[in-house]
CSV table of N, CA and C in Angstrom, one decimal:
chain,number,residue,atom,x,y,z
A,1,UNK,N,91.2,-57.7,29.0
A,1,UNK,CA,92.4,-57.3,28.3
A,1,UNK,C,93.6,-57.7,29.1
A,2,UNK,N,94.5,-58.4,28.5
A,2,UNK,CA,95.7,-58.8,29.2
A,2,UNK,C,96.8,-57.8,29.1
A,3,UNK,N,97.7,-57.8,30.1
A,3,UNK,CA,98.8,-56.9,30.2
A,3,UNK,C,100.0,-57.3,29.3
A,4,UNK,N,99.8,-58.5,28.7
A,4,UNK,CA,100.9,-59.0,27.9
A,4,UNK,C,100.9,-58.5,26.5
A,5,UNK,N,102.0,-58.2,25.9
A,5,UNK,CA,102.0,-57.8,24.5
A,5,UNK,C,101.5,-58.9,23.6
A,6,UNK,N,100.9,-58.5,22.4
A,6,UNK,CA,100.4,-59.6,21.5
A,6,UNK,C,101.6,-60.4,21.0
A,7,UNK,N,101.3,-61.7,20.8
A,7,UNK,CA,102.3,-62.7,20.3
A,7,UNK,C,102.5,-62.5,18.8
A,8,UNK,N,103.7,-62.5,18.4
A,8,UNK,CA,104.1,-62.4,17.0
A,8,UNK,C,104.2,-63.7,16.3
A,9,UNK,N,104.0,-64.8,17.1
A,9,UNK,CA,104.1,-66.1,16.6
A,9,UNK,C,105.6,-66.6,16.6
A,10,UNK,N,106.5,-65.7,17.0
A,10,UNK,CA,107.9,-66.1,16.9
A,10,UNK,C,108.4,-66.6,18.3
A,11,UNK,N,109.3,-67.5,18.3
A,11,UNK,CA,109.9,-68.0,19.5
A,11,UNK,C,110.7,-66.9,20.2
A,12,UNK,N,110.6,-67.0,21.6
A,12,UNK,CA,111.4,-66.0,22.4
A,12,UNK,C,112.6,-66.6,22.9
A,13,UNK,N,113.0,-67.7,22.3
A,13,UNK,CA,114.2,-68.4,22.8
A,13,UNK,C,115.5,-67.6,22.5
A,14,UNK,N,116.3,-67.4,23.5
A,14,UNK,CA,117.5,-66.6,23.4
A,14,UNK,C,118.7,-67.6,23.0
A,15,UNK,N,119.4,-67.2,21.9
A,15,UNK,CA,120.5,-68.0,21.5
A,15,UNK,C,121.8,-67.2,21.8
A,16,UNK,N,122.9,-68.0,22.0
A,16,UNK,CA,124.2,-67.3,22.2
A,16,UNK,C,125.0,-67.6,21.0
A,17,UNK,N,125.9,-66.6,20.7
A,17,UNK,CA,126.8,-66.7,19.6
A,17,UNK,C,128.2,-67.2,20.1
A,18,UNK,N,128.9,-68.0,19.2
A,18,UNK,CA,130.2,-68.4,19.6
A,18,UNK,C,131.2,-67.2,19.7
A,19,UNK,N,132.3,-67.4,20.4
A,19,UNK,CA,133.3,-66.4,20.4
A,19,UNK,C,134.2,-66.7,19.3
A,20,UNK,N,135.0,-65.7,18.8
A,20,UNK,CA,135.9,-65.8,17.7
A,20,UNK,C,135.1,-65.8,16.4
A,21,UNK,N,135.7,-66.5,15.4
A,21,UNK,CA,135.0,-66.6,14.1
A,21,UNK,C,134.2,-67.9,14.0
A,22,UNK,N,133.2,-67.8,13.2
A,22,UNK,CA,132.3,-69.0,13.0
A,22,UNK,C,131.6,-69.0,11.7
A,23,UNK,N,131.1,-70.1,11.3
A,23,UNK,CA,130.3,-70.2,10.1
A,23,UNK,C,128.8,-70.1,10.5
A,24,UNK,N,128.0,-69.7,9.6
A,24,UNK,CA,126.5,-69.7,9.8
A,24,UNK,C,126.0,-70.7,8.8
A,25,UNK,N,125.6,-71.9,9.4
A,25,UNK,CA,125.2,-73.0,8.6
A,25,UNK,C,123.7,-73.3,8.6
A,26,UNK,N,123.1,-73.6,7.5
A,26,UNK,CA,121.7,-74.0,7.4
A,26,UNK,C,121.6,-75.4,8.0
A,27,UNK,N,120.6,-75.5,8.9
A,27,UNK,CA,120.3,-76.7,9.6
A,27,UNK,C,119.7,-77.7,8.6
A,28,UNK,N,119.1,-77.3,7.6
A,28,UNK,CA,118.4,-78.1,6.6
A,28,UNK,C,119.3,-78.6,5.5
A,29,UNK,N,120.0,-77.7,4.9
A,29,UNK,CA,120.8,-78.0,3.7
A,29,UNK,C,122.3,-78.3,4.1
A,30,UNK,N,122.7,-77.8,5.2
A,30,UNK,CA,124.1,-78.0,5.6
A,30,UNK,C,125.1,-77.1,4.9
A,31,UNK,N,124.6,-76.1,4.2
A,31,UNK,CA,125.4,-75.1,3.5
A,31,UNK,C,125.6,-73.9,4.4
A,32,UNK,N,126.6,-73.1,4.1
A,32,UNK,CA,127.0,-72.0,4.9
A,32,UNK,C,126.8,-70.7,4.2
A,33,UNK,N,126.6,-69.6,4.9
A,33,UNK,CA,126.5,-68.3,4.3
A,33,UNK,C,127.8,-67.9,3.7
A,34,UNK,N,127.8,-67.3,2.5
A,34,UNK,CA,128.9,-67.0,1.7
A,34,UNK,C,128.7,-65.7,1.0
A,35,UNK,N,129.6,-64.8,0.9
A,35,UNK,CA,129.5,-63.5,0.2
A,35,UNK,C,129.7,-63.8,-1.3
A,36,UNK,N,128.7,-63.4,-2.1
A,36,UNK,CA,128.8,-63.6,-3.6
A,36,UNK,C,130.1,-63.0,-4.1
A,37,UNK,N,130.9,-63.8,-4.9
A,37,UNK,CA,132.2,-63.5,-5.3
A,37,UNK,C,132.3,-62.1,-6.1
A,38,UNK,N,131.4,-61.8,-6.9
A,38,UNK,CA,131.5,-60.6,-7.7
A,38,UNK,C,131.6,-59.3,-6.8
A,39,UNK,N,131.1,-59.4,-5.6
A,39,UNK,CA,131.1,-58.2,-4.7
A,39,UNK,C,132.5,-58.1,-4.0
A,40,UNK,N,133.3,-59.1,-4.1
A,40,UNK,CA,134.6,-59.1,-3.4
A,40,UNK,C,135.7,-58.3,-4.1
A,41,UNK,N,135.5,-57.9,-5.3
A,41,UNK,CA,136.5,-57.1,-6.0
A,41,UNK,C,136.6,-55.8,-5.4
A,42,UNK,N,135.6,-55.2,-4.8
A,42,UNK,CA,135.6,-54.0,-4.1
A,42,UNK,C,135.0,-54.2,-2.7
A,43,UNK,N,135.9,-54.6,-1.7
A,43,UNK,CA,135.3,-54.9,-0.4
A,43,UNK,C,134.7,-53.7,0.3
A,44,UNK,N,135.0,-52.5,-0.2
A,44,UNK,CA,134.4,-51.3,0.5
A,44,UNK,C,132.9,-51.1,0.0
A,45,UNK,N,132.5,-51.8,-1.1
A,45,UNK,CA,131.2,-51.6,-1.6
A,45,UNK,C,130.1,-52.3,-0.7
A,46,UNK,N,129.1,-51.5,-0.3
A,46,UNK,CA,128.1,-52.0,0.5
A,46,UNK,C,127.0,-52.7,-0.5
A,47,UNK,N,126.2,-53.6,0.1
A,47,UNK,CA,125.2,-54.2,-0.7
A,47,UNK,C,125.5,-55.6,-1.2
A,48,UNK,N,126.6,-56.2,-0.8
A,48,UNK,CA,127.0,-57.5,-1.3
A,48,UNK,C,125.9,-58.5,-1.0
A,49,UNK,N,125.7,-59.4,-1.9
A,49,UNK,CA,124.7,-60.5,-1.7
A,49,UNK,C,125.3,-61.6,-1.0
A,50,UNK,N,124.4,-62.2,-0.2
A,50,UNK,CA,124.8,-63.4,0.6
A,50,UNK,C,124.1,-64.6,0.0
A,51,UNK,N,124.9,-65.7,-0.2
A,51,UNK,CA,124.3,-66.9,-0.8
A,51,UNK,C,124.7,-68.1,0.1
A,52,UNK,N,124.0,-69.2,-0.1
A,52,UNK,CA,124.4,-70.5,0.5
A,52,UNK,C,125.4,-71.2,-0.4
A,53,UNK,N,126.4,-71.8,0.2
A,53,UNK,CA,127.5,-72.5,-0.5
A,53,UNK,C,128.0,-73.6,0.3
A,54,UNK,N,128.7,-74.5,-0.3
A,54,UNK,CA,129.5,-75.5,0.4
A,54,UNK,C,130.6,-74.9,1.2
A,55,UNK,N,130.8,-75.4,2.4
A,55,UNK,CA,131.9,-74.8,3.2
A,55,UNK,C,133.2,-75.1,2.6
A,56,UNK,N,134.0,-74.0,2.5
A,56,UNK,CA,135.4,-74.2,1.9
A,56,UNK,C,136.3,-74.7,3.0
A,57,UNK,N,137.3,-75.5,2.6
A,57,UNK,CA,138.2,-76.1,3.5
A,57,UNK,C,139.3,-75.1,3.8
A,58,UNK,N,140.2,-75.5,4.7
A,58,UNK,CA,141.4,-74.7,5.0
A,58,UNK,C,142.6,-75.0,4.2
A,59,UNK,N,142.4,-75.9,3.2
A,59,UNK,CA,143.6,-76.3,2.4
A,59,UNK,C,144.0,-75.1,1.5
A,60,UNK,N,145.3,-75.2,1.0
A,60,UNK,CA,145.8,-74.2,0.1
A,60,UNK,C,145.2,-74.5,-1.3
A,61,UNK,N,145.5,-73.6,-2.2
A,61,UNK,CA,145.0,-73.8,-3.6
A,61,UNK,C,143.7,-73.0,-3.8
A,62,UNK,N,142.7,-73.7,-4.4
A,62,UNK,CA,141.4,-73.0,-4.7
A,62,UNK,C,140.6,-72.8,-3.4
A,63,UNK,N,140.9,-73.5,-2.3
A,63,UNK,CA,140.2,-73.2,-1.1
A,63,UNK,C,141.1,-72.5,-0.1
A,64,UNK,N,141.8,-71.4,-0.6
A,64,UNK,CA,142.7,-70.7,0.2
A,64,UNK,C,142.0,-69.9,1.3
A,65,UNK,N,142.7,-69.4,2.3
A,65,UNK,CA,142.1,-68.7,3.4
A,65,UNK,C,141.3,-67.5,3.0
A,66,UNK,N,141.8,-66.6,2.0
A,66,UNK,CA,141.0,-65.5,1.6
A,66,UNK,C,139.6,-65.9,1.1
A,67,UNK,N,139.5,-67.0,0.4
A,67,UNK,CA,138.2,-67.4,-0.1
A,67,UNK,C,137.4,-67.9,1.1
A,68,UNK,N,138.0,-68.5,2.0
A,68,UNK,CA,137.3,-69.1,3.2
A,68,UNK,C,136.8,-67.9,4.1
A,69,UNK,N,137.6,-66.8,4.1
A,69,UNK,CA,137.2,-65.7,5.0
A,69,UNK,C,135.8,-65.1,4.6
A,70,UNK,N,135.4,-65.2,3.4
A,70,UNK,CA,134.1,-64.7,3.0
A,70,UNK,C,133.0,-65.6,3.5
A,71,UNK,N,133.3,-66.7,4.1
A,71,UNK,CA,132.3,-67.5,4.8
A,71,UNK,C,132.3,-67.5,6.3
A,72,UNK,N,133.3,-66.7,6.8
A,72,UNK,CA,133.5,-66.6,8.2
A,72,UNK,C,132.9,-65.4,8.8
A,73,UNK,N,132.3,-65.4,10.0
A,73,UNK,CA,131.7,-64.3,10.6
A,73,UNK,C,132.2,-64.2,12.0
A,74,UNK,N,131.9,-63.0,12.6
A,74,UNK,CA,132.2,-62.8,14.0
A,74,UNK,C,131.2,-61.8,14.5
A,75,UNK,N,131.0,-61.7,15.8
A,75,UNK,CA,130.1,-60.7,16.4
A,75,UNK,C,131.0,-59.5,16.9
A,76,UNK,N,130.4,-58.3,16.7
A,76,UNK,CA,131.1,-57.1,17.1
A,76,UNK,C,130.0,-56.1,17.6
A,77,UNK,N,130.0,-55.8,18.8
A,77,UNK,CA,129.0,-54.8,19.4
A,77,UNK,C,127.6,-55.1,19.0
A,78,UNK,N,127.2,-56.4,19.0
A,78,UNK,CA,125.8,-56.8,18.7
A,78,UNK,C,125.5,-57.1,17.2
A,79,UNK,N,126.5,-56.9,16.4
A,79,UNK,CA,126.3,-57.1,14.9
A,79,UNK,C,127.0,-58.3,14.5
A,80,UNK,N,126.6,-59.0,13.4
A,80,UNK,CA,127.2,-60.1,12.8
A,80,UNK,C,128.1,-59.5,11.6
A,81,UNK,N,129.4,-59.7,11.7
A,81,UNK,CA,130.3,-59.0,10.8
A,81,UNK,C,131.0,-60.1,9.9
A,82,UNK,N,131.1,-59.9,8.6
A,82,UNK,CA,131.9,-60.8,7.8
A,82,UNK,C,133.4,-60.5,8.0
A,83,UNK,N,134.2,-61.6,8.1
A,83,UNK,CA,135.6,-61.5,8.4
A,83,UNK,C,136.3,-60.8,7.2
A,84,UNK,N,136.0,-61.2,6.0
A,84,UNK,CA,136.7,-60.7,4.8
A,84,UNK,C,136.4,-59.2,4.5
A,85,UNK,N,135.1,-58.8,4.5
A,85,UNK,CA,134.7,-57.5,4.1
A,85,UNK,C,134.6,-56.5,5.3
A,86,UNK,N,134.4,-57.0,6.5
A,86,UNK,CA,134.2,-56.1,7.6
A,86,UNK,C,132.8,-55.5,7.6
A,87,UNK,N,131.9,-55.9,6.7
A,87,UNK,CA,130.5,-55.4,6.7
A,87,UNK,C,129.6,-56.2,7.5
A,88,UNK,N,128.5,-55.6,8.0
A,88,UNK,CA,127.6,-56.3,8.9
A,88,UNK,C,126.5,-57.0,8.0
A,89,UNK,N,126.0,-58.1,8.6
A,89,UNK,CA,124.9,-58.9,7.9
A,89,UNK,C,123.6,-58.1,8.2
A,90,UNK,N,122.9,-57.8,7.1
A,90,UNK,CA,121.7,-57.1,7.2
A,90,UNK,C,120.7,-57.6,6.2
A,91,UNK,N,119.4,-57.2,6.4
A,91,UNK,CA,118.4,-57.7,5.5
A,91,UNK,C,118.0,-56.4,4.7
A,92,UNK,N,117.9,-56.5,3.4
A,92,UNK,CA,117.6,-55.4,2.5
A,92,UNK,C,116.1,-54.9,2.9
A,93,UNK,N,116.0,-53.7,3.1
A,93,UNK,CA,114.7,-53.2,3.5
A,93,UNK,C,114.4,-53.3,5.0
A,94,UNK,N,115.3,-53.9,5.7
A,94,UNK,CA,115.2,-54.0,7.2
A,94,UNK,C,114.1,-55.0,7.7
A,95,UNK,N,113.5,-55.8,6.9
A,95,UNK,CA,112.4,-56.7,7.3
A,95,UNK,C,112.7,-58.1,6.7
A,96,UNK,N,112.3,-59.1,7.5
A,96,UNK,CA,112.3,-60.4,6.9
A,96,UNK,C,111.0,-61.2,7.2
């Protein structure tokens, strides 16, 4: 019997997060995490859905900063926090 814990099959590689705000981009599709627009009418409401979307630019007009904020994230006390809503990124049911 080994003194090592059983392997979960997951990599133990440690990643670091950038400082400031950042996008979370899919390495396969090149799309970024975005808060579903219907949930933005009441930013205090928990349970917003996250979807993949094309990255919004910093131009004015339809790609204004408030719309871009829903795609921006930051770290705070070990949590990933959406810039627009202030809510943390979580997985429904706590498992993935």
